[in-house]
PDB file of C-alpha atoms in Angstrom:
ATOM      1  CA  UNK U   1      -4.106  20.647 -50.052  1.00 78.00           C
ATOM      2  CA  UNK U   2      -1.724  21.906 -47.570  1.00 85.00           C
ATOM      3  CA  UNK U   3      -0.567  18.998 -44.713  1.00 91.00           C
ATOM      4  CA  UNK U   4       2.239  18.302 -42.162  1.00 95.00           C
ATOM      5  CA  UNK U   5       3.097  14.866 -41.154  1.00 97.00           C
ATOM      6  CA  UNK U   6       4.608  13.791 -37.543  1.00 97.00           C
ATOM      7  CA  UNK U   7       5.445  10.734 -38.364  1.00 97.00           C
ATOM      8  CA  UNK U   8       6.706   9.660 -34.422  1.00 97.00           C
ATOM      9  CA  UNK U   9       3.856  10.047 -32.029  1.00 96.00           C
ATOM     10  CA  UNK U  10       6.553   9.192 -29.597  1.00 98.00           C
ATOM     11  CA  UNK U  11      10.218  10.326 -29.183  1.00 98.00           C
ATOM     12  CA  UNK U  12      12.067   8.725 -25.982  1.00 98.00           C
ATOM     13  CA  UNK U  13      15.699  10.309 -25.826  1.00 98.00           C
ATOM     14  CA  UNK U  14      18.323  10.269 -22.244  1.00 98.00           C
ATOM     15  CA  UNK U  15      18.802  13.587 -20.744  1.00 98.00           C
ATOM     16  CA  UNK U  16      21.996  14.728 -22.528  1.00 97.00           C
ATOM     17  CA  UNK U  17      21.603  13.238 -25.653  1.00 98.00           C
ATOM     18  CA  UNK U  18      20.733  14.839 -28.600  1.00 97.00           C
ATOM     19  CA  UNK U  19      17.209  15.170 -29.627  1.00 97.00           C
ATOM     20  CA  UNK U  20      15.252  15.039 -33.297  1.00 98.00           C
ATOM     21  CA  UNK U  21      11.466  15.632 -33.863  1.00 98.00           C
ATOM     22  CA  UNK U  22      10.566  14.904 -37.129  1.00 98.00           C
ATOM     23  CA  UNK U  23       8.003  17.332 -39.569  1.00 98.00           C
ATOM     24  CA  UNK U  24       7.395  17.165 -42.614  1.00 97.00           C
ATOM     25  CA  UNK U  25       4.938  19.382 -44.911  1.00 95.00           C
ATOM     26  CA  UNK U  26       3.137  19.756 -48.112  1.00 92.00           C
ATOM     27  CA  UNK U  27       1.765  23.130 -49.631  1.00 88.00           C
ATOM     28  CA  UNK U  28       1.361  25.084 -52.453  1.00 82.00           C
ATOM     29  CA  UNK U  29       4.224  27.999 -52.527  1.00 83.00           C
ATOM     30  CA  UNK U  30       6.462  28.346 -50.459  1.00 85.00           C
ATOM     31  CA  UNK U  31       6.078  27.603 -47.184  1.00 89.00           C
ATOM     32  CA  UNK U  32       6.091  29.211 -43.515  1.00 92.00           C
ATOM     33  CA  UNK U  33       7.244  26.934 -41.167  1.00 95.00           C
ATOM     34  CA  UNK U  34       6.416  26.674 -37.281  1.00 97.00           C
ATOM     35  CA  UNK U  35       7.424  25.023 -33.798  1.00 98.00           C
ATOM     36  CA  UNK U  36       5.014  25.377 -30.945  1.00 98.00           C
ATOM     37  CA  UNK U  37       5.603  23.087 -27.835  1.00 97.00           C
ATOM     38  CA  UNK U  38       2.720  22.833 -25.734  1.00 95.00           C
ATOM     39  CA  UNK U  39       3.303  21.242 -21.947  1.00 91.00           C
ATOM     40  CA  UNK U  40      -0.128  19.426 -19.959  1.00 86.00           C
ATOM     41  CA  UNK U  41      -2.806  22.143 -19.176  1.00 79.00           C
ATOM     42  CA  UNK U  42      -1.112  24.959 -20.685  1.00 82.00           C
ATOM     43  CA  UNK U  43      -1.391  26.504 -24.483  1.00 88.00           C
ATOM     44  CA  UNK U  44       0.587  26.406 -27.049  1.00 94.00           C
ATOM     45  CA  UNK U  45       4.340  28.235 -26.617  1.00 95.00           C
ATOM     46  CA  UNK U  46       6.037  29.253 -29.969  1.00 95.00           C
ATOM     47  CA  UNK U  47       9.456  27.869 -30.635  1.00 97.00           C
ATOM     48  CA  UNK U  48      10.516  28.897 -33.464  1.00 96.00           C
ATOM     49  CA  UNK U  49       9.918  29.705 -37.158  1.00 95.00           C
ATOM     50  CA  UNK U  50      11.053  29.357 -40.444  1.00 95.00           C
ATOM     51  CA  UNK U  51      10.349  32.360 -42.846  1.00 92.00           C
ATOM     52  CA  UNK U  52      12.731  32.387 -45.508  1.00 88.00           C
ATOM     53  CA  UNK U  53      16.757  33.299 -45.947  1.00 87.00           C
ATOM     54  CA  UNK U  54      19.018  30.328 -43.539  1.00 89.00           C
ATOM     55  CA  UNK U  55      18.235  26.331 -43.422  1.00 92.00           C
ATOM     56  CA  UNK U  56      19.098  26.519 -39.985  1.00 96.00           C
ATOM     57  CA  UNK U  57      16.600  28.421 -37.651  1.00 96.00           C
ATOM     58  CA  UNK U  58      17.050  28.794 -33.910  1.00 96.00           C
ATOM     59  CA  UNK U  59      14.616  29.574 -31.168  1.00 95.00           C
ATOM     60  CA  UNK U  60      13.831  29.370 -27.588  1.00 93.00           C
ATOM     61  CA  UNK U  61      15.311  26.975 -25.235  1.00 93.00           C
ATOM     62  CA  UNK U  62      18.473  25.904 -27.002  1.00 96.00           C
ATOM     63  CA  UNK U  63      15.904  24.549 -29.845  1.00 97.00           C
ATOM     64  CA  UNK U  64      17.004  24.501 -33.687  1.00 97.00           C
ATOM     65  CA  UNK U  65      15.099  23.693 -36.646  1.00 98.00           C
ATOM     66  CA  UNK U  66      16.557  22.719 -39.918  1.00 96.00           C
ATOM     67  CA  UNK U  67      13.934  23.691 -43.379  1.00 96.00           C
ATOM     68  CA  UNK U  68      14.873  21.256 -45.759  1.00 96.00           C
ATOM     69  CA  UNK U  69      13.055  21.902 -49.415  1.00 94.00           C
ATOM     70  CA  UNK U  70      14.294  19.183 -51.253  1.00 94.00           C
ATOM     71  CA  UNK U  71      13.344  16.540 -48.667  1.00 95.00           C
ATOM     72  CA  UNK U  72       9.947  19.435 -47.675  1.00 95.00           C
ATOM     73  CA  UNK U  73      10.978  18.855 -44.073  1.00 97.00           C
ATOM     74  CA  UNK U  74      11.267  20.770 -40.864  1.00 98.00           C
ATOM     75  CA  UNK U  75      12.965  18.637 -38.365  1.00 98.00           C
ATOM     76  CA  UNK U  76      13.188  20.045 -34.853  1.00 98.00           C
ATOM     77  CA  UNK U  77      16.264  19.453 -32.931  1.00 98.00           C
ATOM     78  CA  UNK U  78      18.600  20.228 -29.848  1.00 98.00           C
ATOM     79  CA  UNK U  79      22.186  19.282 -29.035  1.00 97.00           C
ATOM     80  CA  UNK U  80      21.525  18.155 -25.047  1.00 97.00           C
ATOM     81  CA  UNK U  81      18.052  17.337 -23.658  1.00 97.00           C
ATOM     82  CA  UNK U  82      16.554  17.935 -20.296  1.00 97.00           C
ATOM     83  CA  UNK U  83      14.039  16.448 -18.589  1.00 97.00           C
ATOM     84  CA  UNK U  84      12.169  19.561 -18.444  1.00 95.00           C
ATOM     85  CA  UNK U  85      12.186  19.013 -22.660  1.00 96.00           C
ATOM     86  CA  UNK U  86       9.646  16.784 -21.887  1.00 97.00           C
ATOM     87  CA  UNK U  87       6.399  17.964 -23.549  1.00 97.00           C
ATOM     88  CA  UNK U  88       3.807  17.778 -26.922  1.00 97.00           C
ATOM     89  CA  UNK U  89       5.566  19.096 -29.782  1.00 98.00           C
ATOM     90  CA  UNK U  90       3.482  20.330 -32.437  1.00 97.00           C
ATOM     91  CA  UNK U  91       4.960  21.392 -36.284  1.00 98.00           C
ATOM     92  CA  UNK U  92       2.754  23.678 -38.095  1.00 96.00           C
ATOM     93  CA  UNK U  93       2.595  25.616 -41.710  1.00 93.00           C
ATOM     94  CA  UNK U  94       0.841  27.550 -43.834  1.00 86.00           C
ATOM     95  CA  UNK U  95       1.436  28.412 -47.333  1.00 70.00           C
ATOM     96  CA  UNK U  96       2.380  32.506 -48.343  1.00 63.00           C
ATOM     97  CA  UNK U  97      -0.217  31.632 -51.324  1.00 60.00           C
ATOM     98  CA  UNK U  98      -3.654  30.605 -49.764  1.00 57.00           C
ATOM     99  CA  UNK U  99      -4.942  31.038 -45.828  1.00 68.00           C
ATOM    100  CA  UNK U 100      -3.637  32.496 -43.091  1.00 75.00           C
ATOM    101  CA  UNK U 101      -4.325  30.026 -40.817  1.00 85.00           C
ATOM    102  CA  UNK U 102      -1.827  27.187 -39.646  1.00 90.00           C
ATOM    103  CA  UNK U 103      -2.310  23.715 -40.088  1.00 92.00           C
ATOM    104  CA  UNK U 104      -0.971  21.503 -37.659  1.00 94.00           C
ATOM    105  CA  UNK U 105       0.474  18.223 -37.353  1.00 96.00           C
ATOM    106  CA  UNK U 106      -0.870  15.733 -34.966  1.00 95.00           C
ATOM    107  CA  UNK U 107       1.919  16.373 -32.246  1.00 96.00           C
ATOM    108  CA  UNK U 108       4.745  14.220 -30.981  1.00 97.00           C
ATOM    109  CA  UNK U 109       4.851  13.677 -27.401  1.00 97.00           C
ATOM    110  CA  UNK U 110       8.746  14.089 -26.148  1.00 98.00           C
ATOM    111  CA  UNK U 111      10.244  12.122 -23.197  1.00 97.00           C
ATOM    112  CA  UNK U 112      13.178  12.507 -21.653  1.00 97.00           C
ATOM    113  CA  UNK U 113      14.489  10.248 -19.008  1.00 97.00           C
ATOM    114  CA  UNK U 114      16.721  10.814 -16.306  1.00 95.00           C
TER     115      UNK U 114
ATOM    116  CA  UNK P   1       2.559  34.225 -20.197  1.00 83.00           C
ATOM    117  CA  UNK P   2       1.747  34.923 -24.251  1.00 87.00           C
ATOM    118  CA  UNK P   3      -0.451  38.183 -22.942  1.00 93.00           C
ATOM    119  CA  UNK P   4      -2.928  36.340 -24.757  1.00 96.00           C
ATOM    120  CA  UNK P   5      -6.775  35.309 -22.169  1.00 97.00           C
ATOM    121  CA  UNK P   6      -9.074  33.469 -22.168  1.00 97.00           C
ATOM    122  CA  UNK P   7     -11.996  32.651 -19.646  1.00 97.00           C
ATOM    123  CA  UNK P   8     -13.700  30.586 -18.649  1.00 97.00           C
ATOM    124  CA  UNK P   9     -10.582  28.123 -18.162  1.00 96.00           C
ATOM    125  CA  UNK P  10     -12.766  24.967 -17.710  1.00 97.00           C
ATOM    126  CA  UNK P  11     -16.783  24.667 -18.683  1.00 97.00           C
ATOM    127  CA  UNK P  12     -19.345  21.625 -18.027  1.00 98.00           C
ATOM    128  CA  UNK P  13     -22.640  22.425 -19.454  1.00 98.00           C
ATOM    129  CA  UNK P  14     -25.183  19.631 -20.859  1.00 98.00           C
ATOM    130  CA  UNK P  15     -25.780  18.590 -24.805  1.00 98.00           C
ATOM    131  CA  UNK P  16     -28.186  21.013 -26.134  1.00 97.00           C
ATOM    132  CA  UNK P  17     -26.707  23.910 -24.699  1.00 98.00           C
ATOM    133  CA  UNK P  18     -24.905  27.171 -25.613  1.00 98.00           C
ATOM    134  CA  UNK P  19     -21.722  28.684 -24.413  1.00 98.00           C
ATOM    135  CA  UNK P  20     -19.637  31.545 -24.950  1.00 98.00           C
ATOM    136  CA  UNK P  21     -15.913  31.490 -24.919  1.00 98.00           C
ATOM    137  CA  UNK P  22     -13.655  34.531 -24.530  1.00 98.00           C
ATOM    138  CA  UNK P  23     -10.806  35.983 -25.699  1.00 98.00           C
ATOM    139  CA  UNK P  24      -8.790  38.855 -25.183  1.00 98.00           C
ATOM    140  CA  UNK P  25      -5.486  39.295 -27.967  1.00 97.00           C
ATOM    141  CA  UNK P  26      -1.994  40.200 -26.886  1.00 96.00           C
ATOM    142  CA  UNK P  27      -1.949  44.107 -26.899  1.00 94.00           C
ATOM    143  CA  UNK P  28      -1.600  46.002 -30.343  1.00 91.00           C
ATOM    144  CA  UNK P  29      -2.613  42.653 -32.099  1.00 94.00           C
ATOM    145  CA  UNK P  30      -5.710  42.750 -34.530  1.00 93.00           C
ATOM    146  CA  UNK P  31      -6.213  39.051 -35.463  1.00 93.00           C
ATOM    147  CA  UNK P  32      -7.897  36.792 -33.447  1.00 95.00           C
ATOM    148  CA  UNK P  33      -8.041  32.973 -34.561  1.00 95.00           C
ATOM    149  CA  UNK P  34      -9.584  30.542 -33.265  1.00 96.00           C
ATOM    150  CA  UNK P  35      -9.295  26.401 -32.820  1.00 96.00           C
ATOM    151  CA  UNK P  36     -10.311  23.385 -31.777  1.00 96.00           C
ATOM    152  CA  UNK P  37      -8.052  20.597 -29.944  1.00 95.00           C
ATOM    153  CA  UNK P  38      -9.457  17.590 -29.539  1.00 93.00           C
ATOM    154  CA  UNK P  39      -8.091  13.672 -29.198  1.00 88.00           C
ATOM    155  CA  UNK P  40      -9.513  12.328 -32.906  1.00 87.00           C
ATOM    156  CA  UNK P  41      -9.159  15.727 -35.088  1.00 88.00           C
ATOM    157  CA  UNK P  42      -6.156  17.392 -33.626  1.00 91.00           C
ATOM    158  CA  UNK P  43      -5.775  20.813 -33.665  1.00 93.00           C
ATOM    159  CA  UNK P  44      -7.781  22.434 -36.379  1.00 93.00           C
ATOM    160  CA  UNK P  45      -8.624  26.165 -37.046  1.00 93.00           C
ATOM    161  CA  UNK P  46     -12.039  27.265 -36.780  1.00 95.00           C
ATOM    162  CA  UNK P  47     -12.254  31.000 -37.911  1.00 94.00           C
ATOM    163  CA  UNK P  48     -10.240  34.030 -38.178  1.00 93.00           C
ATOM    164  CA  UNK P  49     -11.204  37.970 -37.379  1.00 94.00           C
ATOM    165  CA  UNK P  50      -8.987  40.938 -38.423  1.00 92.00           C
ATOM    166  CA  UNK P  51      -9.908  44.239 -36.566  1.00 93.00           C
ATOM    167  CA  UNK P  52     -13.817  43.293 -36.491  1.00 94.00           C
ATOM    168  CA  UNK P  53     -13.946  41.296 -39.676  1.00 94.00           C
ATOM    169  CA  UNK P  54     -14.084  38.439 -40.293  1.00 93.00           C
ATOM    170  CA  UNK P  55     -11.022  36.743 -42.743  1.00 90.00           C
ATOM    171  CA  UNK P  56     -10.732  33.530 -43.125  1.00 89.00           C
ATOM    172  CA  UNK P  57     -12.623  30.517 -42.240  1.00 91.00           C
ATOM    173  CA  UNK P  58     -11.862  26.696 -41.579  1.00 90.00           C
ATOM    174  CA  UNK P  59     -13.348  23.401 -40.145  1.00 84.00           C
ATOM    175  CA  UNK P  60     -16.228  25.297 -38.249  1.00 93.00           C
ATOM    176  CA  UNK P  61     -19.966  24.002 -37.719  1.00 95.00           C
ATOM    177  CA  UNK P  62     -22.663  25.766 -38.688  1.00 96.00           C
ATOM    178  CA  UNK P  63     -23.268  25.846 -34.670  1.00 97.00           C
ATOM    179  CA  UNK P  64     -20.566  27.889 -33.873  1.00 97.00           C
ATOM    180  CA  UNK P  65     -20.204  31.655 -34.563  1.00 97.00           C
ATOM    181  CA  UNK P  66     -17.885  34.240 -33.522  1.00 97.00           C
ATOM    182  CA  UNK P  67     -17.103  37.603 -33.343  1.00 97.00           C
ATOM    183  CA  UNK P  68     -14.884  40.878 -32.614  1.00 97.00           C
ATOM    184  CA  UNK P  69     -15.632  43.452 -30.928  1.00 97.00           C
ATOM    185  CA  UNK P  70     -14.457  47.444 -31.146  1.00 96.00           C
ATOM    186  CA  UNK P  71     -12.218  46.294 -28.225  1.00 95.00           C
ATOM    187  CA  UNK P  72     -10.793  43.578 -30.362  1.00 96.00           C
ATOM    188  CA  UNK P  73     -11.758  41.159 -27.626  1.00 97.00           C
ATOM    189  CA  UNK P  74     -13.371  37.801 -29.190  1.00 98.00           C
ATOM    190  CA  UNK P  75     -16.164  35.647 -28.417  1.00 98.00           C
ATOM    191  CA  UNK P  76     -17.146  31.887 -30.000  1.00 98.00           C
ATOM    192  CA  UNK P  77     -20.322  31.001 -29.130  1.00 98.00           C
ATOM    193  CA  UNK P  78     -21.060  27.156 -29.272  1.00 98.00           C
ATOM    194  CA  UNK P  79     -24.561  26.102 -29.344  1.00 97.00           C
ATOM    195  CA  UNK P  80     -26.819  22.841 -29.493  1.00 97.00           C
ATOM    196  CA  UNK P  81     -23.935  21.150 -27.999  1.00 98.00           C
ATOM    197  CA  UNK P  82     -23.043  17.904 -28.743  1.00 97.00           C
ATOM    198  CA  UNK P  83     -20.943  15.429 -26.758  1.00 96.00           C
ATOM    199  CA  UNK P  84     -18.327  15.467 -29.856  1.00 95.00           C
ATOM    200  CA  UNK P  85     -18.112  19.493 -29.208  1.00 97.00           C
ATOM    201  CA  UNK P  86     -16.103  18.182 -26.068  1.00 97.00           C
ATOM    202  CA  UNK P  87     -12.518  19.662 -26.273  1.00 97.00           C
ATOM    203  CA  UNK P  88     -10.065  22.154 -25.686  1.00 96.00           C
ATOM    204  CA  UNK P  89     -10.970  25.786 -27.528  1.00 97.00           C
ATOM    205  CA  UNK P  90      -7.992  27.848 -28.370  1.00 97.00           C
ATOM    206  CA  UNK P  91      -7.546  31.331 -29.096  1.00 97.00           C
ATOM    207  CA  UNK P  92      -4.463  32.744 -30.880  1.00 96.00           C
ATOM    208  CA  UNK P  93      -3.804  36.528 -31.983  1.00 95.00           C
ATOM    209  CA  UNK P  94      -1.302  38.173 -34.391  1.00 90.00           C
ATOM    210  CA  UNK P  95      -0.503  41.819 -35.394  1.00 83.00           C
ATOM    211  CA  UNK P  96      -1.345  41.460 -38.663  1.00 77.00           C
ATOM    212  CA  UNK P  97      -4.399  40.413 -40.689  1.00 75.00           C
ATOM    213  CA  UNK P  98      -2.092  36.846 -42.278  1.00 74.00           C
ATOM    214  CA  UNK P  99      -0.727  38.344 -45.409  1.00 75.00           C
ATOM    215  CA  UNK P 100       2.596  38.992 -43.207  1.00 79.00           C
ATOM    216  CA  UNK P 101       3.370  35.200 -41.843  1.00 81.00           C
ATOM    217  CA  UNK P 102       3.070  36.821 -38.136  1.00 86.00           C
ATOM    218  CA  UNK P 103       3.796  34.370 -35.087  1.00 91.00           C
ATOM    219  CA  UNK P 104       0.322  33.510 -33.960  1.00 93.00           C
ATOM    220  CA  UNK P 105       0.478  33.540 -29.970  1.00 94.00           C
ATOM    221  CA  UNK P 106      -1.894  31.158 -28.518  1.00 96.00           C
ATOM    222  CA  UNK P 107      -3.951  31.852 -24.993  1.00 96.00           C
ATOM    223  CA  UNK P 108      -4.612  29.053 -21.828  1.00 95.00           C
ATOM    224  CA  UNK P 109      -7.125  27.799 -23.584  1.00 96.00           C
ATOM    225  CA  UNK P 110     -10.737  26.489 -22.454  1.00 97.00           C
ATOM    226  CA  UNK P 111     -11.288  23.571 -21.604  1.00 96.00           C
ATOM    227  CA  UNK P 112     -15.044  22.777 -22.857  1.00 97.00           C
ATOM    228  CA  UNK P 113     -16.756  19.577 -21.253  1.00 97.00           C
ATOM    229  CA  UNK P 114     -20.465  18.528 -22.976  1.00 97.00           C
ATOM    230  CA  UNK P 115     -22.315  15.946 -20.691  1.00 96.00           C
TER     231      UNK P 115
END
């Protein structure tokens, strides 16, 4: 069965320092890897996504994300928070052999202090 | 703004009741999915359409059925509500039909209150 683990519900970083949600996933095949950050009353905003080709992905807002296979992780990170970071990150993937949906972790709720 | 909508944005109704939730996809997309966000499950995916079909299918009750239309808009009706149906409904749409792994852009979202 395909999964993805958050293991941090919470992530408290100081604005300026660098910043590390943790994913990791289980599926059959390879995998497709999301990002989505979602902030209070508003939907889900893609981040970034890992399809194949580079470790190293990089999306919107100074995020990065690097795929690891050995370790079947997907860690988000950025070099320099801001408080405006501050939001519920959610890791997702599906598998390129079954569904098309995305299965989601349980989120991580990011805080950044001032 | 994904380009992805949804209305209502917020709905009270009563247990025992029936809704409809709507969605309109980003323009030129085809695939419509649809979840559920709630506190003790999470976010979980409900059902999928591809250009008036549907394709795939996940966590939903036997209550709830949706649809596309020709205009590729998408409804999910929710009926016999029951207080646990309380949550935040989710629509997401991609170009393609999921063989491709497409970015799903996700709408608002509707907020659904059962009392």
């Amino acid at each position: 069965a395909q999964s993805v683990a958050q293991p941090e519900d919470q992530v408290n970083v100081a604005e300026g320092n660098p910043l590390t949600v943790k994913c990791t996933y289980s599926v059959s095949g390879n995998p497709y890897l999301f990002w989505y950050v979602q902030y209070p009353n508003r939907g889900l905003q893609f981040l970034l996504k890992y399809i194949t080709g580079d470790n190293l992905v990089k999306g919107s807002y100074g995020f990065e994300a690097e795929f690891n296979k050995s370790q079947t992780s997907f860690h988000l990170k950025k070099p320099s928070a801001l408080v405006s970071d501050s939001a519920l990150y959610f890791c997702a993937v599906r598998s390129n052999q079954a569904g098309t949906a995305l299965i989601f972790g349980k989120g991580t709720t990011l805080s950044v202090s001032s | 703004d994904s380009g992805v909508t949804q209305t209502p944005k917020h709905l009270i109704t009563a247990t025992g009741q029936r809704v409809t939730l709507r969605c309109s996809p980003r323009s030129g997309d085809l695939s419509v999915y649809w979840y559920q966000q709630s506190l003790d499950q999470g976010l979980q995916f409900l059902i999928q359409y591809y250009n008036g079909e549907e394709r795939a299918k996940g966590n939903i009750l036997e209550r709830f059925s949706a649809q596309q239309f020709p205009d590729l808009h998408s409804e999910l009706n929710l009926s016999s509500l029951e207080l646990g149906d309380s949550a935040l409904y989710f629509c997401a749409s991609t170009t393609g039909g999921g063989a491709r792994p497409d970015t799903q852009y996700f709408g608002p979202g509707t907020r659904l209150t059962v009392l």
